[in-house]
Amino acid sequence: MEHSSSCPRQRFTMNSSSAGNDTDKDSHNTTTGPQDLFRDRHLTDYLLIVLFCLVILTTVVGNTLIIFAVFTTRRLRTVTNYFVTSLAVADWLVGTFVMPIAVVYHVRGVWTFGTLICNIWVSLDVCLCTASILSLCAISIDRYFAITRPLRYSKKRRSKRLALLMILVVWLVSLVITCAPLFGWYDKDRIITDHCTYNQNRGYVVFSAMGSFFLPLIVVVYVYLKISCVIKERHNKLEALNGQKLKISRYSHESMERPSVEMDEIVRVSYNVSLRRGDDCRVSLKRENKTAQTLSIVVGGFIACWLPFFIVYLITPYFLDFEILKEIMKWLTWLGWINSAINPFIYAFVSQDFRMAFWRLTCSYCAGHKPDLNTPHNRFVIRYSHYSRNQV
């Protein structure tokens, strides 16, 4: 009996020791060099890592070009471009400090940087993404006043001091939304071990989602609809003006058969005045149509990138047992960050001034190209180059 009772004890000891050896091996495998991080990975994993790196590179390079273009080119130092620069700074910081850590987190599969770095990383993500979204909102408001109240806005409101004040408000609101958990608005059950996640406090999630996305979304959509209505109304007025010009032209043709010289002169002057007004309206309407098209791309990209993330972010605290939501959040976060990569293309590359500044900052210096003075395109570029040399 004693022997039989001792055997299981020995077997248990041997099994436990072997299990301990297995755990030691597992722990040894987890603490090996970086080459083990890429072992047993599929091709899709490598493609995702390359894709993430391309998004980071596009974000950093594109927004860097915008910042340098505005600071080195006098023509681009407009009030609207101050907001674009604020947007570019926020997106550049996202691409520099937030995305790379997310790539390392994805490669490792677990969070290994500790609680402090996790809190800093999440706070940076919330603050910078909120500043980016609110900067988009500020740009829409700036365009709304510039189109609906051009004279009044240019004289009283469209000042650099007001623009800087609005930019300051954007960043202060972003800091308030980010720092709210420091005052106790936090998920008490949050434990950072192998995963680093957002604050799951229900009240804070609703507060941050409304302040960071849903309220700015309402403002951006409302502003775009108002701008579209104003442009459509002006288009109808321009068509009415063209109809009036056609009547004046017919009356002028009929009056040529009459001996009244004074009436012909009145008709001719009225026709010329209406013609000049029509040309000015067409130029202004063309510019406003371009602004409306740009805003439509902004709204579309903004909604496509951030709406899925914030919907899942809003419902996640109520379904914490669903692990699939956490996995979905990881991919939707990258979808939102892609908005920081496409913003330079939306705002800058549709502008001829920005394109010329980019050409000056990149191709003209890298290729050592000496442009021809006879072409308007190169004369425009030379003006930029001449100004930059004077600045130095």
PDB file of C-alpha atoms in Angstrom, residues 83-303:
ATOM      1  CA  PHE A  83      -5.615  75.367 -40.264  1.00  0.00           C
ATOM      2  CA  VAL A  84      -4.145  72.987 -42.837  1.00  0.00           C
ATOM      3  CA  THR A  85      -0.765  73.299 -41.084  1.00  0.00           C
ATOM      4  CA  SER A  86      -2.349  72.505 -37.718  1.00  0.00           C
ATOM      5  CA  LEU A  87      -3.945  69.455 -39.300  1.00  0.00           C
ATOM      6  CA  ALA A  88      -0.598  68.429 -40.838  1.00  0.00           C
ATOM      7  CA  VAL A  89       1.202  68.772 -37.480  1.00  0.00           C
ATOM      8  CA  ALA A  90      -1.354  66.529 -35.761  1.00  0.00           C
ATOM      9  CA  ASP A  91      -1.171  63.936 -38.552  1.00  0.00           C
ATOM     10  CA  TRP A  92       2.636  64.080 -38.600  1.00  0.00           C
ATOM     11  CA  LEU A  93       2.761  63.390 -34.861  1.00  0.00           C
ATOM     12  CA  VAL A  94       0.388  60.454 -35.320  1.00  0.00           C
ATOM     13  CA  GLY A  95       2.654  58.987 -37.988  1.00  0.00           C
ATOM     14  CA  THR A  96       5.795  59.591 -35.917  1.00  0.00           C
ATOM     15  CA  PHE A  97       4.857  58.585 -32.371  1.00  0.00           C
ATOM     16  CA  VAL A  98       1.662  56.513 -32.526  1.00  0.00           C
ATOM     17  CA  MET A  99       1.788  54.292 -35.614  1.00  0.00           C
ATOM     18  CA  PRO A 100       5.330  52.867 -35.142  1.00  0.00           C
ATOM     19  CA  ILE A 101       4.519  51.590 -31.638  1.00  0.00           C
ATOM     20  CA  ALA A 102       1.366  49.992 -33.054  1.00  0.00           C
ATOM     21  CA  VAL A 103       3.489  48.152 -35.634  1.00  0.00           C
ATOM     22  CA  VAL A 104       5.806  46.809 -32.914  1.00  0.00           C
ATOM     23  CA  TYR A 105       2.749  45.825 -30.865  1.00  0.00           C
ATOM     24  CA  HIS A 106       1.360  43.963 -33.879  1.00  0.00           C
ATOM     25  CA  VAL A 107       4.657  42.168 -34.562  1.00  0.00           C
ATOM     26  CA  ARG A 108       5.143  41.030 -30.951  1.00  0.00           C
ATOM     27  CA  GLY A 109       1.513  40.097 -30.408  1.00  0.00           C
ATOM     28  CA  VAL A 110       1.659  41.180 -26.755  1.00  0.00           C
ATOM     29  CA  TRP A 111       2.288  44.450 -24.962  1.00  0.00           C
ATOM     30  CA  THR A 112       5.786  44.462 -23.453  1.00  0.00           C
ATOM     31  CA  PHE A 113       6.367  48.166 -22.714  1.00  0.00           C
ATOM     32  CA  GLY A 114       4.676  48.398 -19.333  1.00  0.00           C
ATOM     33  CA  THR A 115       1.775  50.363 -17.901  1.00  0.00           C
ATOM     34  CA  LEU A 116       3.317  53.850 -18.116  1.00  0.00           C
ATOM     35  CA  ILE A 117       4.180  53.621 -21.817  1.00  0.00           C
ATOM     36  CA  CYS A 118       0.733  52.177 -22.521  1.00  0.00           C
ATOM     37  CA  ASN A 119      -0.992  55.125 -20.855  1.00  0.00           C
ATOM     38  CA  ILE A 120       1.235  57.618 -22.665  1.00  0.00           C
ATOM     39  CA  TRP A 121       0.702  55.898 -26.004  1.00  0.00           C
ATOM     40  CA  VAL A 122      -3.079  55.759 -25.648  1.00  0.00           C
ATOM     41  CA  SER A 123      -3.189  59.394 -24.491  1.00  0.00           C
ATOM     42  CA  LEU A 124      -1.138  60.509 -27.495  1.00  0.00           C
ATOM     43  CA  ASP A 125      -3.409  58.561 -29.800  1.00  0.00           C
ATOM     44  CA  VAL A 126      -6.566  60.132 -28.364  1.00  0.00           C
ATOM     45  CA  CYS A 127      -5.130  63.664 -28.248  1.00  0.00           C
ATOM     46  CA  LEU A 128      -3.579  63.726 -31.734  1.00  0.00           C
ATOM     47  CA  CYS A 129      -6.478  62.018 -33.509  1.00  0.00           C
ATOM     48  CA  THR A 130      -8.920  64.385 -31.809  1.00  0.00           C
ATOM     49  CA  ALA A 131      -6.814  67.378 -32.850  1.00  0.00           C
ATOM     50  CA  SER A 132      -6.763  66.070 -36.430  1.00  0.00           C
ATOM     51  CA  ILE A 133     -10.541  65.654 -36.530  1.00  0.00           C
ATOM     52  CA  LEU A 134     -11.203  69.048 -34.910  1.00  0.00           C
ATOM     53  CA  SER A 135      -8.797  70.685 -37.380  1.00  0.00           C
ATOM     54  CA  LEU A 136     -10.898  69.262 -40.207  1.00  0.00           C
ATOM     55  CA  CYS A 137     -13.925  70.794 -38.517  1.00  0.00           C
ATOM     56  CA  ALA A 138     -12.160  74.176 -38.223  1.00  0.00           C
ATOM     57  CA  ILE A 139     -11.230  74.115 -41.917  1.00  0.00           C
ATOM     58  CA  SER A 140     -14.861  73.476 -42.844  1.00  0.00           C
ATOM     59  CA  ILE A 141     -16.026  76.404 -40.699  1.00  0.00           C
ATOM     60  CA  ASP A 142     -13.380  78.655 -42.255  1.00  0.00           C
ATOM     61  CA  ARG A 143     -14.540  77.708 -45.761  1.00  0.00           C
ATOM     62  CA  TYR A 144     -18.172  78.229 -44.773  1.00  0.00           C
ATOM     63  CA  PHE A 145     -17.643  81.836 -43.678  1.00  0.00           C
ATOM     64  CA  ALA A 146     -15.344  82.553 -46.628  1.00  0.00           C
ATOM     65  CA  ILE A 147     -18.030  81.449 -49.112  1.00  0.00           C
ATOM     66  CA  THR A 148     -21.248  82.568 -47.428  1.00  0.00           C
ATOM     67  CA  ARG A 149     -19.958  85.904 -46.044  1.00  0.00           C
ATOM     68  CA  PRO A 150     -16.890  86.754 -48.135  1.00  0.00           C
ATOM     69  CA  LEU A 151     -16.770  90.526 -47.551  1.00  0.00           C
ATOM     70  CA  ARG A 152     -17.673  90.517 -43.893  1.00  0.00           C
ATOM     71  CA  TYR A 153     -15.434  87.556 -43.113  1.00  0.00           C
ATOM     72  CA  SER A 154     -12.418  88.974 -44.928  1.00  0.00           C
ATOM     73  CA  LYS A 155     -12.670  92.281 -43.064  1.00  0.00           C
ATOM     74  CA  LYS A 156     -13.690  91.306 -39.550  1.00  0.00           C
ATOM     75  CA  ARG A 157     -13.302  87.599 -38.966  1.00  0.00           C
ATOM     76  CA  ARG A 158     -10.742  86.292 -41.342  1.00  0.00           C
ATOM     77  CA  SER A 159      -7.731  87.452 -39.432  1.00  0.00           C
ATOM     78  CA  LYS A 160      -4.620  85.580 -38.441  1.00  0.00           C
ATOM     79  CA  ARG A 161      -5.273  86.268 -34.776  1.00  0.00           C
ATOM     80  CA  LEU A 162      -8.698  84.635 -34.956  1.00  0.00           C
ATOM     81  CA  ALA A 163      -7.264  81.672 -36.850  1.00  0.00           C
ATOM     82  CA  LEU A 164      -4.564  81.149 -34.239  1.00  0.00           C
ATOM     83  CA  LEU A 165      -7.214  81.413 -31.518  1.00  0.00           C
ATOM     84  CA  MET A 166      -9.326  78.739 -33.199  1.00  0.00           C
ATOM     85  CA  ILE A 167      -6.266  76.491 -33.536  1.00  0.00           C
ATOM     86  CA  LEU A 168      -5.512  76.998 -29.834  1.00  0.00           C
ATOM     87  CA  VAL A 169      -9.095  76.027 -28.977  1.00  0.00           C
ATOM     88  CA  VAL A 170      -8.751  72.884 -31.114  1.00  0.00           C
ATOM     89  CA  TRP A 171      -5.683  71.710 -29.199  1.00  0.00           C
ATOM     90  CA  LEU A 172      -7.077  72.700 -25.800  1.00  0.00           C
ATOM     91  CA  VAL A 173     -10.270  70.715 -26.413  1.00  0.00           C
ATOM     92  CA  SER A 174      -8.149  67.756 -27.494  1.00  0.00           C
ATOM     93  CA  LEU A 175      -6.146  67.977 -24.262  1.00  0.00           C
ATOM     94  CA  VAL A 176      -9.316  68.211 -22.155  1.00  0.00           C
ATOM     95  CA  ILE A 177     -10.748  65.076 -23.763  1.00  0.00           C
ATOM     96  CA  THR A 178      -7.428  63.278 -23.309  1.00  0.00           C
ATOM     97  CA  CYS A 179      -6.770  64.336 -19.695  1.00  0.00           C
ATOM     98  CA  ALA A 180     -10.272  63.633 -18.368  1.00  0.00           C
ATOM     99  CA  PRO A 181      -9.256  60.155 -17.080  1.00  0.00           C
ATOM    100  CA  LEU A 182      -6.537  61.773 -14.949  1.00  0.00           C
ATOM    101  CA  PHE A 183      -9.289  63.262 -12.779  1.00  0.00           C
ATOM    102  CA  GLY A 184     -10.789  59.882 -11.917  1.00  0.00           C
ATOM    103  CA  TRP A 185     -12.865  59.241 -15.040  1.00  0.00           C
ATOM    104  CA  TYR A 186     -11.237  55.899 -15.587  1.00  0.00           C
ATOM    105  CA  ASP A 187     -11.988  52.209 -15.854  1.00  0.00           C
ATOM    106  CA  LYS A 188     -11.138  50.893 -12.374  1.00  0.00           C
ATOM    107  CA  ASP A 189     -10.916  47.288 -13.590  1.00  0.00           C
ATOM    108  CA  ARG A 190      -8.359  48.079 -16.287  1.00  0.00           C
ATOM    109  CA  ILE A 191      -5.263  45.914 -15.854  1.00  0.00           C
ATOM    110  CA  ILE A 192      -2.426  46.240 -18.351  1.00  0.00           C
ATOM    111  CA  THR A 193      -0.604  42.932 -18.726  1.00  0.00           C
ATOM    112  CA  ASP A 194      -0.344  41.523 -22.240  1.00  0.00           C
ATOM    113  CA  HIS A 195      -2.651  44.017 -23.949  1.00  0.00           C
ATOM    114  CA  CYS A 196      -2.892  47.798 -24.088  1.00  0.00           C
ATOM    115  CA  THR A 197      -6.404  49.054 -24.763  1.00  0.00           C
ATOM    116  CA  TYR A 198      -8.448  52.227 -24.551  1.00  0.00           C
ATOM    117  CA  ASN A 199     -10.228  53.372 -21.413  1.00  0.00           C
ATOM    118  CA  GLN A 200     -13.452  51.346 -21.172  1.00  0.00           C
ATOM    119  CA  ASN A 201     -15.307  53.589 -18.699  1.00  0.00           C
ATOM    120  CA  ARG A 202     -18.756  53.928 -20.255  1.00  0.00           C
ATOM    121  CA  GLY A 203     -19.241  57.573 -19.354  1.00  0.00           C
ATOM    122  CA  TYR A 204     -15.837  58.555 -20.674  1.00  0.00           C
ATOM    123  CA  VAL A 205     -16.317  56.540 -23.872  1.00  0.00           C
ATOM    124  CA  VAL A 206     -19.542  58.424 -24.637  1.00  0.00           C
ATOM    125  CA  PHE A 207     -17.938  61.768 -23.735  1.00  0.00           C
ATOM    126  CA  SER A 208     -14.817  61.220 -25.829  1.00  0.00           C
ATOM    127  CA  ALA A 209     -16.706  59.775 -28.802  1.00  0.00           C
ATOM    128  CA  MET A 210     -19.069  62.755 -28.896  1.00  0.00           C
ATOM    129  CA  GLY A 211     -16.329  65.352 -28.468  1.00  0.00           C
ATOM    130  CA  SER A 212     -13.789  63.706 -30.744  1.00  0.00           C
ATOM    131  CA  PHE A 213     -16.015  62.608 -33.609  1.00  0.00           C
ATOM    132  CA  PHE A 214     -19.792  62.785 -33.575  1.00  0.00           C
ATOM    133  CA  LEU A 215     -20.187  66.509 -32.809  1.00  0.00           C
ATOM    134  CA  PRO A 216     -17.445  67.490 -35.322  1.00  0.00           C
ATOM    135  CA  LEU A 217     -19.118  65.160 -37.829  1.00  0.00           C
ATOM    136  CA  ILE A 218     -22.430  66.991 -37.419  1.00  0.00           C
ATOM    137  CA  VAL A 219     -20.679  70.333 -37.903  1.00  0.00           C
ATOM    138  CA  VAL A 220     -18.754  69.183 -40.995  1.00  0.00           C
ATOM    139  CA  VAL A 221     -21.830  67.657 -42.674  1.00  0.00           C
ATOM    140  CA  TYR A 222     -23.987  70.704 -41.865  1.00  0.00           C
ATOM    141  CA  VAL A 223     -21.339  73.090 -43.193  1.00  0.00           C
ATOM    142  CA  TYR A 224     -20.937  71.092 -46.392  1.00  0.00           C
ATOM    143  CA  LEU A 225     -24.688  71.044 -47.002  1.00  0.00           C
ATOM    144  CA  LYS A 226     -24.918  74.805 -46.413  1.00  0.00           C
ATOM    145  CA  ILE A 227     -22.017  75.464 -48.782  1.00  0.00           C
ATOM    146  CA  SER A 228     -23.645  73.266 -51.430  1.00  0.00           C
ATOM    147  CA  CYS A 229     -26.933  75.160 -51.068  1.00  0.00           C
ATOM    148  CA  VAL A 230     -25.200  78.543 -51.371  1.00  0.00           C
ATOM    149  CA  ILE A 231     -23.282  77.468 -54.479  1.00  0.00           C
ATOM    150  CA  LYS A 232     -26.437  76.064 -56.074  1.00  0.00           C
ATOM    151  CA  GLU A 233     -28.294  79.307 -55.360  1.00  0.00           C
ATOM    152  CA  ARG A 234     -25.513  81.361 -56.921  1.00  0.00           C
ATOM    153  CA  HIS A 235     -25.456  79.047 -59.915  1.00  0.00           C
ATOM    154  CA  ASN A 236     -29.165  79.696 -60.440  1.00  0.00           C
ATOM    155  CA  LYS A 237     -28.569  83.450 -60.183  1.00  0.00           C
ATOM    156  CA  LEU A 238     -25.781  83.185 -62.747  1.00  0.00           C
ATOM    157  CA  GLU A 239     -28.109  81.379 -65.134  1.00  0.00           C
ATOM    158  CA  ALA A 240     -30.672  84.142 -64.604  1.00  0.00           C
ATOM    159  CA  LEU A 241     -27.973  86.722 -65.347  1.00  0.00           C
ATOM    160  CA  ASN A 242     -27.064  84.902 -68.542  1.00  0.00           C
ATOM    161  CA  GLY A 243     -30.727  84.975 -69.554  1.00  0.00           C
ATOM    162  CA  GLN A 244     -30.810  88.723 -68.883  1.00  0.00           C
ATOM    163  CA  LYS A 245     -27.694  89.192 -71.023  1.00  0.00           C
ATOM    164  CA  LEU A 246     -29.381  87.288 -73.832  1.00  0.00           C
ATOM    165  CA  LYS A 247     -32.393  89.625 -73.692  1.00  0.00           C
ATOM    166  CA  ILE A 248     -30.130  92.677 -73.687  1.00  0.00           C
ATOM    167  CA  SER A 249     -28.254  91.278 -76.666  1.00  0.00           C
ATOM    168  CA  ARG A 250     -31.494  90.774 -78.608  1.00  0.00           C
ATOM    169  CA  TYR A 251     -32.703  94.256 -77.701  1.00  0.00           C
ATOM    170  CA  SER A 252     -29.370  95.702 -78.803  1.00  0.00           C
ATOM    171  CA  HIS A 253     -29.627  93.886 -82.140  1.00  0.00           C
ATOM    172  CA  GLU A 254     -33.144  95.204 -82.715  1.00  0.00           C
ATOM    173  CA  SER A 255     -32.210  98.750 -81.708  1.00  0.00           C
ATOM    174  CA  MET A 256     -29.504  98.883 -84.366  1.00  0.00           C
ATOM    175  CA  GLU A 257     -32.261  99.361 -86.933  1.00  0.00           C
ATOM    176  CA  ARG A 258     -33.547 102.421 -85.027  1.00  0.00           C
ATOM    177  CA  PRO A 259     -32.111 105.986 -85.330  1.00  0.00           C
ATOM    178  CA  SER A 260     -31.960 106.511 -81.527  1.00  0.00           C
ATOM    179  CA  VAL A 261     -28.226 106.733 -80.722  1.00  0.00           C
ATOM    180  CA  GLU A 262     -28.745 107.409 -77.012  1.00  0.00           C
ATOM    181  CA  MET A 263     -30.766 104.249 -76.556  1.00  0.00           C
ATOM    182  CA  ASP A 264     -28.073 102.210 -78.325  1.00  0.00           C
ATOM    183  CA  GLU A 265     -25.410 103.640 -76.031  1.00  0.00           C
ATOM    184  CA  ILE A 266     -27.448 102.803 -72.943  1.00  0.00           C
ATOM    185  CA  VAL A 267     -27.998  99.261 -74.146  1.00  0.00           C
ATOM    186  CA  ARG A 268     -24.301  98.819 -75.002  1.00  0.00           C
ATOM    187  CA  VAL A 269     -23.145 100.042 -71.611  1.00  0.00           C
ATOM    188  CA  SER A 270     -25.684  97.850 -69.815  1.00  0.00           C
ATOM    189  CA  TYR A 271     -24.581  94.873 -71.869  1.00  0.00           C
ATOM    190  CA  ASN A 272     -20.884  95.429 -71.061  1.00  0.00           C
ATOM    191  CA  VAL A 273     -21.576  95.830 -67.347  1.00  0.00           C
ATOM    192  CA  SER A 274     -23.628  92.659 -67.221  1.00  0.00           C
ATOM    193  CA  LEU A 275     -20.946  90.857 -69.208  1.00  0.00           C
ATOM    194  CA  ARG A 276     -18.232  91.832 -66.709  1.00  0.00           C
ATOM    195  CA  ARG A 277     -20.441  90.832 -63.796  1.00  0.00           C
ATOM    196  CA  GLY A 278     -21.157  87.513 -65.439  1.00  0.00           C
ATOM    197  CA  ASP A 279     -17.456  86.812 -65.962  1.00  0.00           C
ATOM    198  CA  ASP A 280     -16.660  87.668 -62.334  1.00  0.00           C
ATOM    199  CA  CYS A 281     -19.480  85.464 -61.137  1.00  0.00           C
ATOM    200  CA  ARG A 282     -18.296  82.585 -63.287  1.00  0.00           C
ATOM    201  CA  VAL A 283     -14.748  82.839 -61.924  1.00  0.00           C
ATOM    202  CA  SER A 284     -16.024  83.031 -58.346  1.00  0.00           C
ATOM    203  CA  LEU A 285     -18.474  80.193 -58.928  1.00  0.00           C
ATOM    204  CA  LYS A 286     -15.750  78.013 -60.440  1.00  0.00           C
ATOM    205  CA  ARG A 287     -13.558  78.599 -57.393  1.00  0.00           C
ATOM    206  CA  GLU A 288     -16.426  77.809 -55.034  1.00  0.00           C
ATOM    207  CA  ASN A 289     -17.309  74.654 -56.973  1.00  0.00           C
ATOM    208  CA  LYS A 290     -13.721  73.491 -56.541  1.00  0.00           C
ATOM    209  CA  THR A 291     -13.974  74.184 -52.807  1.00  0.00           C
ATOM    210  CA  ALA A 292     -17.216  72.223 -52.629  1.00  0.00           C
ATOM    211  CA  GLN A 293     -15.640  69.280 -54.460  1.00  0.00           C
ATOM    212  CA  THR A 294     -12.691  69.320 -52.070  1.00  0.00           C
ATOM    213  CA  LEU A 295     -15.023  69.412 -49.063  1.00  0.00           C
ATOM    214  CA  SER A 296     -17.041  66.525 -50.474  1.00  0.00           C
ATOM    215  CA  ILE A 297     -13.851  64.444 -50.679  1.00  0.00           C
ATOM    216  CA  VAL A 298     -12.963  65.556 -47.146  1.00  0.00           C
ATOM    217  CA  VAL A 299     -16.342  64.545 -45.753  1.00  0.00           C
ATOM    218  CA  GLY A 300     -16.311  61.243 -47.623  1.00  0.00           C
ATOM    219  CA  GLY A 301     -12.802  60.292 -46.502  1.00  0.00           C
ATOM    220  CA  PHE A 302     -13.444  61.518 -42.973  1.00  0.00           C
ATOM    221  CA  ILE A 303     -16.623  59.439 -42.586  1.00  0.00           C
TER     222      ILE A 303
END
